[in-house]
Structure formats: structure tokens, C-alpha cells
PDB file of N, CA and C in Angstrom:
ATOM      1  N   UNK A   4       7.017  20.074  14.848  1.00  0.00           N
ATOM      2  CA  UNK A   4       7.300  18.808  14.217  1.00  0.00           C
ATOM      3  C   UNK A   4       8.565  18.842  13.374  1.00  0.00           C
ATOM      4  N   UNK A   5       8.973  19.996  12.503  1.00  0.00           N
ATOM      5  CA  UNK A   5      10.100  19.912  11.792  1.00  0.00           C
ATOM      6  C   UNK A   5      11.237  20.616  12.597  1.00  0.00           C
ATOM      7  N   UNK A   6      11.280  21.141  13.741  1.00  0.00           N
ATOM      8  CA  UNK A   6      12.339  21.508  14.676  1.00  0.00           C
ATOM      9  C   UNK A   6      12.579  22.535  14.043  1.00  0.00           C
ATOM     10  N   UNK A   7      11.937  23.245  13.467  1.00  0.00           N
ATOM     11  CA  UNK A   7      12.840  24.743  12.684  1.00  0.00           C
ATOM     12  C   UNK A   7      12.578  26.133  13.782  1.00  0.00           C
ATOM     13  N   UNK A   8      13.431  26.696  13.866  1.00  0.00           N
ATOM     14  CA  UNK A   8      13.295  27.839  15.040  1.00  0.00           C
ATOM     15  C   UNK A   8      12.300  28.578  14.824  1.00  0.00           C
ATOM     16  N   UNK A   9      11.426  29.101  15.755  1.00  0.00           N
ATOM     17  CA  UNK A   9      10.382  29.971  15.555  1.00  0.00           C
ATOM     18  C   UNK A   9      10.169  30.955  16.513  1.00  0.00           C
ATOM     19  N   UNK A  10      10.028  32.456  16.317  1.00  0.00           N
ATOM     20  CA  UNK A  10       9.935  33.207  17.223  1.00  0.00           C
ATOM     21  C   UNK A  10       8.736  33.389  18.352  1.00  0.00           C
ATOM     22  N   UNK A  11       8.782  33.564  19.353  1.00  0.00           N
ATOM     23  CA  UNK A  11       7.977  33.745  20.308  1.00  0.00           C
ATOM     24  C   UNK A  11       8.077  34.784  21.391  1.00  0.00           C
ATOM     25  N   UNK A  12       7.040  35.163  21.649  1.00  0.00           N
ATOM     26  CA  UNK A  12       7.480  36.256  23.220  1.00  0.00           C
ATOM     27  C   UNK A  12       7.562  35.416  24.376  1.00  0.00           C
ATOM     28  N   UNK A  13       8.450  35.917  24.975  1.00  0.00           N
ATOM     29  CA  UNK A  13       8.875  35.141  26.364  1.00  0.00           C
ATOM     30  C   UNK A  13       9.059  36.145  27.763  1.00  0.00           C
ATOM     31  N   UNK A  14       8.404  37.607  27.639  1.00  0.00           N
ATOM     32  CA  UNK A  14       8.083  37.974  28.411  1.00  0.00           C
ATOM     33  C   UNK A  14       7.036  38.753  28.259  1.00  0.00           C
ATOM     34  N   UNK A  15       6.617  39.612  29.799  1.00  0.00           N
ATOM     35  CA  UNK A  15       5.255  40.032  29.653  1.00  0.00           C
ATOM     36  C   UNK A  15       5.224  40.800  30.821  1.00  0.00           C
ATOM     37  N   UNK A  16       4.886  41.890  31.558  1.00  0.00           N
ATOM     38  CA  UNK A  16       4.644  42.463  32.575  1.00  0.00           C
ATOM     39  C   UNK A  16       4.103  41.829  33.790  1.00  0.00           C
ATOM     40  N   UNK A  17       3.817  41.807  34.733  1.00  0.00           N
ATOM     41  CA  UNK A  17       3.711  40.765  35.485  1.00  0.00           C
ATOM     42  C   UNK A  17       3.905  41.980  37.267  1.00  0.00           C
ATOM     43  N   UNK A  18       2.413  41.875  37.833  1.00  0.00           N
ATOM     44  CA  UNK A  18       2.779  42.781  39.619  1.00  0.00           C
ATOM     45  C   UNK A  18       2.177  41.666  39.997  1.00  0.00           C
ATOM     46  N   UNK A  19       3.475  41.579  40.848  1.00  0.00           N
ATOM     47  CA  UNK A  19       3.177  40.806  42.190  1.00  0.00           C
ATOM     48  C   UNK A  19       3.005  42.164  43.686  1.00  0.00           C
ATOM     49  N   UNK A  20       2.196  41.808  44.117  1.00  0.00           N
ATOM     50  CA  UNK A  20       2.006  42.554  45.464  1.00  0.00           C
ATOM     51  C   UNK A  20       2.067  41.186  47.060  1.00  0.00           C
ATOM     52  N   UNK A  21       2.893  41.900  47.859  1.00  0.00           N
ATOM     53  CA  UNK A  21       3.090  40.920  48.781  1.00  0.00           C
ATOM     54  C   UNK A  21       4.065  41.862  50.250  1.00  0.00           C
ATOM     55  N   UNK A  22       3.550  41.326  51.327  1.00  0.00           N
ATOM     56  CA  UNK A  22       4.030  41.394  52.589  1.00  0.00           C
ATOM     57  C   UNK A  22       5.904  40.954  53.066  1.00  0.00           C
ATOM     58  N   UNK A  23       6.768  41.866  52.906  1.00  0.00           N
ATOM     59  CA  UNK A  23       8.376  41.129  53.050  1.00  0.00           C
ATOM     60  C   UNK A  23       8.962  40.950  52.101  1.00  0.00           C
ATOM     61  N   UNK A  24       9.650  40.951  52.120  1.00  0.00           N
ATOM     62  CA  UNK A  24      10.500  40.476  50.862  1.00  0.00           C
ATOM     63  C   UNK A  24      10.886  39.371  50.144  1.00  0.00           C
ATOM     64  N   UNK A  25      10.592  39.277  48.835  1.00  0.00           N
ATOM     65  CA  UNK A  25      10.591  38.473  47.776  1.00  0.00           C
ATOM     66  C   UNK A  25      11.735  37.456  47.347  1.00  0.00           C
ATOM     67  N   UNK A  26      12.113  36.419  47.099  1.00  0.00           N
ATOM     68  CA  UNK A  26      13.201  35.848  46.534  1.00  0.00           C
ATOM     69  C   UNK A  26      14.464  36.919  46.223  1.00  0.00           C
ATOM     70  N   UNK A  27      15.075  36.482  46.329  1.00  0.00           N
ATOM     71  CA  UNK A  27      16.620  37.370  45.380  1.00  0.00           C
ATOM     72  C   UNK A  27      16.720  36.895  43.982  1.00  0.00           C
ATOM     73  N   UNK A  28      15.891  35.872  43.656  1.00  0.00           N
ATOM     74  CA  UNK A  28      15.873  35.564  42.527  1.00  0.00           C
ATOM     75  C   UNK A  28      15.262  35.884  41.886  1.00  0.00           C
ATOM     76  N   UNK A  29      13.531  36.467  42.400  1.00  0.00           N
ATOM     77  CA  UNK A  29      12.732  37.296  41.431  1.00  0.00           C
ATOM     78  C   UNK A  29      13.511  38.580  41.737  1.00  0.00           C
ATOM     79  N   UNK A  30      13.293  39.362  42.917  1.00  0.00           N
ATOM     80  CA  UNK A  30      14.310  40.618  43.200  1.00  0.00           C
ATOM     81  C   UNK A  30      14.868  41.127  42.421  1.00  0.00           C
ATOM     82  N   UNK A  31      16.151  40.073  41.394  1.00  0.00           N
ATOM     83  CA  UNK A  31      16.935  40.626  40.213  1.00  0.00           C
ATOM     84  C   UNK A  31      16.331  40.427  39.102  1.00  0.00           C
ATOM     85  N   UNK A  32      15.459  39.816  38.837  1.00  0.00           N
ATOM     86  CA  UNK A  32      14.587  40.458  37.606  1.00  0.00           C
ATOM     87  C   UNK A  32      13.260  40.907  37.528  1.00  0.00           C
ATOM     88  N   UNK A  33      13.080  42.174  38.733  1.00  0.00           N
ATOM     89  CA  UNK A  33      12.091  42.899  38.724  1.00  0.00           C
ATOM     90  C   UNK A  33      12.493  44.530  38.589  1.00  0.00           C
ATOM     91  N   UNK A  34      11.383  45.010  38.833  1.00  0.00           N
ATOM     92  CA  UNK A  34      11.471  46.623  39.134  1.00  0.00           C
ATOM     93  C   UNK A  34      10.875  46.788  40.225  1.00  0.00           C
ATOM     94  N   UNK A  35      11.167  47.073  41.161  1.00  0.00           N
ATOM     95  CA  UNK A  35      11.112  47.336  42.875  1.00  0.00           C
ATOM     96  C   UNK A  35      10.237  48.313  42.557  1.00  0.00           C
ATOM     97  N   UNK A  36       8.803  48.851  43.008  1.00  0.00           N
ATOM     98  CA  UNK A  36       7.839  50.119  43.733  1.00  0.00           C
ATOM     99  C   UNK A  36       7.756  49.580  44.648  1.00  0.00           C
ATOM    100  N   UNK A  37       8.232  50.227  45.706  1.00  0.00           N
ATOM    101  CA  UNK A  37       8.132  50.019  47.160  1.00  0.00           C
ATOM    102  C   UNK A  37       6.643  51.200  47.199  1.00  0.00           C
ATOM    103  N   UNK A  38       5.842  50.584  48.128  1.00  0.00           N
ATOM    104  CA  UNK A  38       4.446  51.474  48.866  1.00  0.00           C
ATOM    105  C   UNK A  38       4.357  51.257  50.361  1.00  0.00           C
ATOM    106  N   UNK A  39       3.790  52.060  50.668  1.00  0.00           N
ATOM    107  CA  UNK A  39       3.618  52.572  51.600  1.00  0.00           C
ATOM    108  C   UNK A  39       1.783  52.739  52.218  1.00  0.00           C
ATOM    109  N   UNK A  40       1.955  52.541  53.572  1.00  0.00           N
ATOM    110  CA  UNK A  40       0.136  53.041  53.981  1.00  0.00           C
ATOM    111  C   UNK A  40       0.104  54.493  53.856  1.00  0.00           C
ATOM    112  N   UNK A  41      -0.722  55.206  53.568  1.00  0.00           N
ATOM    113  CA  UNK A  41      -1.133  56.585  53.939  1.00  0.00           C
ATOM    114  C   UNK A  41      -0.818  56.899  55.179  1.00  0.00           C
ATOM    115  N   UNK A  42      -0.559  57.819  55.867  1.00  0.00           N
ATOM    116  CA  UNK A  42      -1.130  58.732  56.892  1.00  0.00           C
ATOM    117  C   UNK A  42      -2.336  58.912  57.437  1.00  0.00           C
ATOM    118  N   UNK A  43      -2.608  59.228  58.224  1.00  0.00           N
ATOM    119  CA  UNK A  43      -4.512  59.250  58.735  1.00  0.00           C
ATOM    120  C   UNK A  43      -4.208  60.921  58.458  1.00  0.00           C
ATOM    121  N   UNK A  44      -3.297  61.555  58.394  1.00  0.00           N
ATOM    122  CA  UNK A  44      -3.894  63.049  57.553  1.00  0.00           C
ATOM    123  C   UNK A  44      -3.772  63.247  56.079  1.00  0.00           C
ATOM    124  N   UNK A  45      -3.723  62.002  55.182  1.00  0.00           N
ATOM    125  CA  UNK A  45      -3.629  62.212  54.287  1.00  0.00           C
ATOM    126  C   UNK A  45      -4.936  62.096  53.273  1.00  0.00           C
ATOM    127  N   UNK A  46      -5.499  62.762  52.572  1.00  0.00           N
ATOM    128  CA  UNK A  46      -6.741  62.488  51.896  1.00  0.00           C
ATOM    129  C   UNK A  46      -6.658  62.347  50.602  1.00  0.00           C
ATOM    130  N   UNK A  47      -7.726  60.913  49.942  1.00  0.00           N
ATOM    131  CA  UNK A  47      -7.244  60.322  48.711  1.00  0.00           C
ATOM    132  C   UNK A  47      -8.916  60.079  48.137  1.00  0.00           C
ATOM    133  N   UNK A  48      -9.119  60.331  46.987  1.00  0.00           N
ATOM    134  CA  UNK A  48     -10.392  59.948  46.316  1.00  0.00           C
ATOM    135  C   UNK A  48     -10.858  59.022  46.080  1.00  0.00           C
ATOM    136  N   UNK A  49     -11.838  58.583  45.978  1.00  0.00           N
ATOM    137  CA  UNK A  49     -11.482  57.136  46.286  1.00  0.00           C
ATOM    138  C   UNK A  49     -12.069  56.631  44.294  1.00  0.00           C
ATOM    139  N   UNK A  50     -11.586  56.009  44.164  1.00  0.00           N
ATOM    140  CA  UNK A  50     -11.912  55.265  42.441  1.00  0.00           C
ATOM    141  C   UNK A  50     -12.735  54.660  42.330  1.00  0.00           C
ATOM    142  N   UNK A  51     -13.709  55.451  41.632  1.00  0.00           N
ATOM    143  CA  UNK A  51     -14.991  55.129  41.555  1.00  0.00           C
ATOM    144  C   UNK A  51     -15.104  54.315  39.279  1.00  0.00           C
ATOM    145  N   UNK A  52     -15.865  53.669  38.966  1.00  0.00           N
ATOM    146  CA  UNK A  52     -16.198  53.347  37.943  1.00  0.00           C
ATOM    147  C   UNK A  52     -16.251  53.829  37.142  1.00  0.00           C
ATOM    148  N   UNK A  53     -16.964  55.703  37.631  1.00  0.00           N
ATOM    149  CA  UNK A  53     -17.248  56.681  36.466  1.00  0.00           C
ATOM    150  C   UNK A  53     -15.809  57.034  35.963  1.00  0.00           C
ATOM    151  N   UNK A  54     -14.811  57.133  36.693  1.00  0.00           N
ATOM    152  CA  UNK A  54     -13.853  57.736  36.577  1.00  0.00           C
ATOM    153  C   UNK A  54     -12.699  56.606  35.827  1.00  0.00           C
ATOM    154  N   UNK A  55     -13.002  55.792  35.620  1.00  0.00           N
ATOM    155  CA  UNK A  55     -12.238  54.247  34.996  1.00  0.00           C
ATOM    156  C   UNK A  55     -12.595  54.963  33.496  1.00  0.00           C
ATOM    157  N   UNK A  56     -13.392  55.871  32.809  1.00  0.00           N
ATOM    158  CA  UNK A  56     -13.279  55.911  31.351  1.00  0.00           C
ATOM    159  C   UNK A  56     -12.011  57.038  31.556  1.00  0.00           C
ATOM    160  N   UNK A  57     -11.629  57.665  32.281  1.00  0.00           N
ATOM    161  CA  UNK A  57     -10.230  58.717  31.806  1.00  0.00           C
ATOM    162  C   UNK A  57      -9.119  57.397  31.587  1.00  0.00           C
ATOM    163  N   UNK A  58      -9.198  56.560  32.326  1.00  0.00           N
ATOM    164  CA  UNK A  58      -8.154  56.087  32.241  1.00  0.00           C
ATOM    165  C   UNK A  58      -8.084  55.229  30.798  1.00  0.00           C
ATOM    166  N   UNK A  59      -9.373  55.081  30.338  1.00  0.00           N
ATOM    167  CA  UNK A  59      -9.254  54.292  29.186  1.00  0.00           C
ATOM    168  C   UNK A  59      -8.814  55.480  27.773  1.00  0.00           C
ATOM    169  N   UNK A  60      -9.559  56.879  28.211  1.00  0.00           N
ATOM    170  CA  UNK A  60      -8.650  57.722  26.834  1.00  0.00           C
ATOM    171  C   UNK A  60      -7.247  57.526  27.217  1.00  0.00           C
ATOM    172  N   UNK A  61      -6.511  57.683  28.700  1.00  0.00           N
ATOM    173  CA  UNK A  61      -4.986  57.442  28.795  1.00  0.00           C
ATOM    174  C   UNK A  61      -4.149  56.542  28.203  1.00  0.00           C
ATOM    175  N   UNK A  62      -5.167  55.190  28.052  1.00  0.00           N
ATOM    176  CA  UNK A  62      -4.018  54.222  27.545  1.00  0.00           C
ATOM    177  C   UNK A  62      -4.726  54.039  25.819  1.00  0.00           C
ATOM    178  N   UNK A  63      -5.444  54.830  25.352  1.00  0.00           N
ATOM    179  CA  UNK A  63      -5.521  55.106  23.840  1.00  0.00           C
ATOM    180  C   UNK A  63      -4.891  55.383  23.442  1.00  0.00           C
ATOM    181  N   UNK A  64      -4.342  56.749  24.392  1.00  0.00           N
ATOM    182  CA  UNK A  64      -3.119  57.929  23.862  1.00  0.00           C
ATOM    183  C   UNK A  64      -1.743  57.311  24.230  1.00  0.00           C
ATOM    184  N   UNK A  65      -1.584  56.550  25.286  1.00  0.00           N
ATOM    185  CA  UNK A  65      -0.388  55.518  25.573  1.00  0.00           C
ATOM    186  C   UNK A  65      -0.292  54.834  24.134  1.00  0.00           C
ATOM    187  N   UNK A  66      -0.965  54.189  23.801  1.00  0.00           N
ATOM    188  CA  UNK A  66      -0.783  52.909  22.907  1.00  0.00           C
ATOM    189  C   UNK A  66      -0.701  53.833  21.313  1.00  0.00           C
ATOM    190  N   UNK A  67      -1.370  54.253  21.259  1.00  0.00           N
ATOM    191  CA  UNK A  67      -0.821  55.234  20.187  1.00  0.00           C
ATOM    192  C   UNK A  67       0.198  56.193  20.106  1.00  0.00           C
ATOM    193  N   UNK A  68       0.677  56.680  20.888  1.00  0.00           N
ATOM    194  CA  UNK A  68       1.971  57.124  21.198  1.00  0.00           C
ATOM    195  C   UNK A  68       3.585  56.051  20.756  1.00  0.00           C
ATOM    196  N   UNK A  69       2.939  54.630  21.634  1.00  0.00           N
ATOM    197  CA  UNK A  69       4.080  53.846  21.536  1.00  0.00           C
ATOM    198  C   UNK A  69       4.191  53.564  19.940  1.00  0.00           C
ATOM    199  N   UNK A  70       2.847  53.569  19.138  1.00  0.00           N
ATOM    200  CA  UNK A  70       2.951  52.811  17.597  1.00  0.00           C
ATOM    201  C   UNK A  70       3.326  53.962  17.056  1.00  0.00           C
ATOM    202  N   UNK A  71       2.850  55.087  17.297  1.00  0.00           N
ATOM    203  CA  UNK A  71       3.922  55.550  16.395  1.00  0.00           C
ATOM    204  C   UNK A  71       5.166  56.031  16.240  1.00  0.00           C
ATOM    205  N   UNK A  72       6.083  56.031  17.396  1.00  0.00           N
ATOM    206  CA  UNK A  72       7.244  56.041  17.839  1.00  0.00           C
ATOM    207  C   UNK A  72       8.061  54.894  17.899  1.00  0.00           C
ATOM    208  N   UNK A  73       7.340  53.852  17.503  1.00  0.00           N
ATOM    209  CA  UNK A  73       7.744  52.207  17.529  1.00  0.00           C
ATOM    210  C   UNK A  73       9.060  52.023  17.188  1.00  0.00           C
ATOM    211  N   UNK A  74       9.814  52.773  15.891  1.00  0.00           N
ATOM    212  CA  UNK A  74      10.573  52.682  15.523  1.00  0.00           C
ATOM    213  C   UNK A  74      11.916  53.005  16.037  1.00  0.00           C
ATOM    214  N   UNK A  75      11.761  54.563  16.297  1.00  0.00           N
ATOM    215  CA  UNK A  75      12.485  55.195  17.391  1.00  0.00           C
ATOM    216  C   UNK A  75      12.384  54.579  18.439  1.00  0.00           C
ATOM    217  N   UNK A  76      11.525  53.939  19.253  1.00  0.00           N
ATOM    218  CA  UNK A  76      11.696  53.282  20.376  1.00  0.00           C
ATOM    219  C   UNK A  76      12.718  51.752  20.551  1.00  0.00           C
ATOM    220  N   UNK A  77      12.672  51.353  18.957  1.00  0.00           N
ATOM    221  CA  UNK A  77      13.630  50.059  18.889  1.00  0.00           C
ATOM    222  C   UNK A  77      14.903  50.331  18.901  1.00  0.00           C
ATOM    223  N   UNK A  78      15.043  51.240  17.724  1.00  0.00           N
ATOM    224  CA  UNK A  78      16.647  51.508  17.667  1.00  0.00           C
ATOM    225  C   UNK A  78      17.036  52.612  18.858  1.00  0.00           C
ATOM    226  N   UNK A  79      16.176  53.000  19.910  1.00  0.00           N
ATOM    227  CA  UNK A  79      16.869  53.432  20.940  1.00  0.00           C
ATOM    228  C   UNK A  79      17.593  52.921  21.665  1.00  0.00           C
ATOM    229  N   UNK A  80      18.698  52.863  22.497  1.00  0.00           N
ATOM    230  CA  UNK A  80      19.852  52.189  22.886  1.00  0.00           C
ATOM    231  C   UNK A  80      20.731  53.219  24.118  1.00  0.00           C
ATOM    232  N   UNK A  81      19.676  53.381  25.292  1.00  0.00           N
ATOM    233  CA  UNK A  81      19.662  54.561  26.392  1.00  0.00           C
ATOM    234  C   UNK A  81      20.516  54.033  27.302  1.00  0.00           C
ATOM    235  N   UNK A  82      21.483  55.016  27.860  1.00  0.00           N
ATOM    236  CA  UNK A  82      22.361  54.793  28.983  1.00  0.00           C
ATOM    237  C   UNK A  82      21.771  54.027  30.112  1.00  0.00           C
ATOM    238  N   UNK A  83      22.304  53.027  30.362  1.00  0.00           N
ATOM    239  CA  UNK A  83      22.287  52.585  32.101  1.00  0.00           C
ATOM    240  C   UNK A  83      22.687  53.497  33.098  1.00  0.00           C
ATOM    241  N   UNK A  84      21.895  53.826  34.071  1.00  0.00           N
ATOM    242  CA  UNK A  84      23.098  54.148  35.375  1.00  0.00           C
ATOM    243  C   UNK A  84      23.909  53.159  35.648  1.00  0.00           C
ATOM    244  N   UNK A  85      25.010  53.550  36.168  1.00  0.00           N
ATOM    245  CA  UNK A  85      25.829  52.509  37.012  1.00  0.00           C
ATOM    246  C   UNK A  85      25.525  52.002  38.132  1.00  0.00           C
ATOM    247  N   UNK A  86      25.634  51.225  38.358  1.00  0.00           N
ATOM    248  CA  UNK A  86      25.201  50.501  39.412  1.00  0.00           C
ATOM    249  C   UNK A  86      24.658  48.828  39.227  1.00  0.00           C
ATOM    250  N   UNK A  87      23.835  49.208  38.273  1.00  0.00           N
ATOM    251  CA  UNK A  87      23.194  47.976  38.168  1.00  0.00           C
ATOM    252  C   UNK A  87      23.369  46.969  37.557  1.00  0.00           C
ATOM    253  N   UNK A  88      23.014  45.606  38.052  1.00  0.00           N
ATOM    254  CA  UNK A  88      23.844  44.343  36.988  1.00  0.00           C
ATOM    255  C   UNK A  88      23.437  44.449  35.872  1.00  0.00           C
ATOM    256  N   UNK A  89      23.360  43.253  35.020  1.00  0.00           N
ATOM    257  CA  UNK A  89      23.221  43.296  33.505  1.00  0.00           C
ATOM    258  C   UNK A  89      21.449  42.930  33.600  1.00  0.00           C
ATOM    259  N   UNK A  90      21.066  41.939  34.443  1.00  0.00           N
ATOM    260  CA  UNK A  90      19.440  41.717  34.497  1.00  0.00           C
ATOM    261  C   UNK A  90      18.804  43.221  34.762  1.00  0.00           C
ATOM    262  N   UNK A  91      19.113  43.896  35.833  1.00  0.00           N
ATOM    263  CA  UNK A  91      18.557  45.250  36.048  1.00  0.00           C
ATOM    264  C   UNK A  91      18.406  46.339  35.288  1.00  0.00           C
ATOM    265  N   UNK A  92      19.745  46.051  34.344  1.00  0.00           N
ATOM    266  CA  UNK A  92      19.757  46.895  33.402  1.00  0.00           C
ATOM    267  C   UNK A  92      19.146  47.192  31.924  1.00  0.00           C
ATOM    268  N   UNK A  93      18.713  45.449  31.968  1.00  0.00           N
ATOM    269  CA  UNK A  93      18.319  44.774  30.851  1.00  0.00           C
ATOM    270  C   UNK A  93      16.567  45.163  31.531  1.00  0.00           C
ATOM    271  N   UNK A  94      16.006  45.304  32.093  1.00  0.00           N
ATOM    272  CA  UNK A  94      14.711  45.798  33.448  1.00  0.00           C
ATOM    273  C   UNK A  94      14.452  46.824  32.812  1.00  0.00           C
ATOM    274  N   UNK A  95      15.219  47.878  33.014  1.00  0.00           N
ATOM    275  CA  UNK A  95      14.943  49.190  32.936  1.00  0.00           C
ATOM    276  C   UNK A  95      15.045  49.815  31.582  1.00  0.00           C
ATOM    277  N   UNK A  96      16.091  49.375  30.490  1.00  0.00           N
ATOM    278  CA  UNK A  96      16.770  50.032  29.020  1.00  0.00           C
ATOM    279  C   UNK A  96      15.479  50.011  28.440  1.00  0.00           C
ATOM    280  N   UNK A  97      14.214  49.488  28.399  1.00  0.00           N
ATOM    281  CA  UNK A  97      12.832  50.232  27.747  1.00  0.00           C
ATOM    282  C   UNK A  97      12.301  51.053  28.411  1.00  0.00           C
ATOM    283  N   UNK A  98      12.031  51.088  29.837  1.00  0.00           N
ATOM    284  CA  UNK A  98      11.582  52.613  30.178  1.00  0.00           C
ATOM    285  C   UNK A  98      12.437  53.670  30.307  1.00  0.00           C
ATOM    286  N   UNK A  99      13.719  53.269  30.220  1.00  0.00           N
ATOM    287  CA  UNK A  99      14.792  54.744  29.907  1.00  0.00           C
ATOM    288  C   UNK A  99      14.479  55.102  28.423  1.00  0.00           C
ATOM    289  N   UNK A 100      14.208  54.190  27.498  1.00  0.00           N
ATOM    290  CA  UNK A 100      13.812  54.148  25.889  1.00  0.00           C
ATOM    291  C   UNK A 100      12.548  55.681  25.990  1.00  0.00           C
ATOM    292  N   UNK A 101      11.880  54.794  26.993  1.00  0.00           N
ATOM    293  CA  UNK A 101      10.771  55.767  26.751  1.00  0.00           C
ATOM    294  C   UNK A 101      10.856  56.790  27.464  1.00  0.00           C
ATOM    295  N   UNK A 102      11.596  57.359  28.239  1.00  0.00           N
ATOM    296  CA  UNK A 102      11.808  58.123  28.388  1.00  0.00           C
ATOM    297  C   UNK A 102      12.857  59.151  27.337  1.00  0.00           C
ATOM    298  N   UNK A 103      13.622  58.922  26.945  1.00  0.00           N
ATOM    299  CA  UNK A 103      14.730  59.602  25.779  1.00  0.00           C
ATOM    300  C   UNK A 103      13.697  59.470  24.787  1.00  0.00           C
ATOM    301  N   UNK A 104      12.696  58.894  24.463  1.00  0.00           N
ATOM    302  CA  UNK A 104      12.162  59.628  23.091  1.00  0.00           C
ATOM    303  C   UNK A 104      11.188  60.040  23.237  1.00  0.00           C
ATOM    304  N   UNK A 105      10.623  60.732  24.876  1.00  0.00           N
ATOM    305  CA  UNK A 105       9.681  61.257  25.572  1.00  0.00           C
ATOM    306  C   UNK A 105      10.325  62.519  25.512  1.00  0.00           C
ATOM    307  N   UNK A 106      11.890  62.735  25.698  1.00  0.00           N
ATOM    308  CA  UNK A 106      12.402  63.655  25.870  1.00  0.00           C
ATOM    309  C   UNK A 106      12.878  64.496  27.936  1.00  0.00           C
ATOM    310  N   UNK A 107      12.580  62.992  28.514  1.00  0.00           N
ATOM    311  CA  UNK A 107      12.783  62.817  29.773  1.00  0.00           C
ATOM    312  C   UNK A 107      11.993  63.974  30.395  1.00  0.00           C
TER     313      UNK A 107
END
């Protein structure tokens, strides 16, 4: 009502999974994992429910990791490779973050 600027988040993680290829317009502001089918000699476990609590200590220790490195993770400011435009680059400069104060 009073028009005064206010901060907000305006992004958010976001998988799309899909058959072919995607716009060029999402394209440049994503992160490409290309997958693949298995092999018929390849053998994989299959994910069962019991096994869904490791993953929940993983992202305890994720999320606590990130808070307390929070700081270091802001004022990090990690090389681009070359190559990539400014959207791609702007993509990737937090998981290079986390990586350089992971210690790669």
C-alpha cells in the first residue's frame, strides 16, 4: 500500500525431469545433469524407506554445515571457468562457493 521497497526471495531450486531438450531459454538458466538408463549389467539397490533416515542425518549435517559457514559462504566470491555467460555463471558461483570453503 505505501510502495516502499521490500525484500523478497525470487529464487528457489527447482528439477525438472523430461524427454529432449528443453527451451534455450530455461537451458540458460539451469544446471544441466544429463542421465542416463543403466546397463542390464549394471546392479543398483533399490531405495527402500528404511534407508530414507541416512539421508535425513545427511541433510542435518548439510544444513548445519551451511549455518555455520554462512558467513564465509557470503563473502565468498569464487572464480568462474571461462566459458560461460553471465546467467551460467551467475548458476554455478554458489556451488563453486561451496566448494572453496569445502576446500574443493
Amino acid at each position: 500500500e505505501d510502495h516502499e521497497p521490500k525484500s523478497f526471495a525470487t529464487w528457489g531450486p527447482v528439477a525438472i525431469a523430461m524427454i529432449g531438450l528443453p527451451w534455450d531459454t530455461l537451458l540458460d538458466r539451469s544446471i544441466v545433469i544429463e542421465m542416463r538408463r543403466k546397463s542390464a549389467a549394471e546392479r543398483v539397490e533399490r531405495f527402500t524407506a528404511d534407508r530414507a533416515q541416512a539421508l535425513q542425518i545427511l541433510a542435518r549435517k548439510a544444513k548445519r554445515w551451511a549455518l555455520d559457514n554462512e558467513e564465509r559462504l557470503s563473502a565468498c566470491d569464487s572464480d568462474v571457468p571461462g566459458g560461460l555467460n553471465d546467467r551460467a555463471a551467475d548458476n554455478w558461483r554458489p556451488l563453486l562457493a561451496i566448494a572453496d570453503v569445502a576446500g574443493r
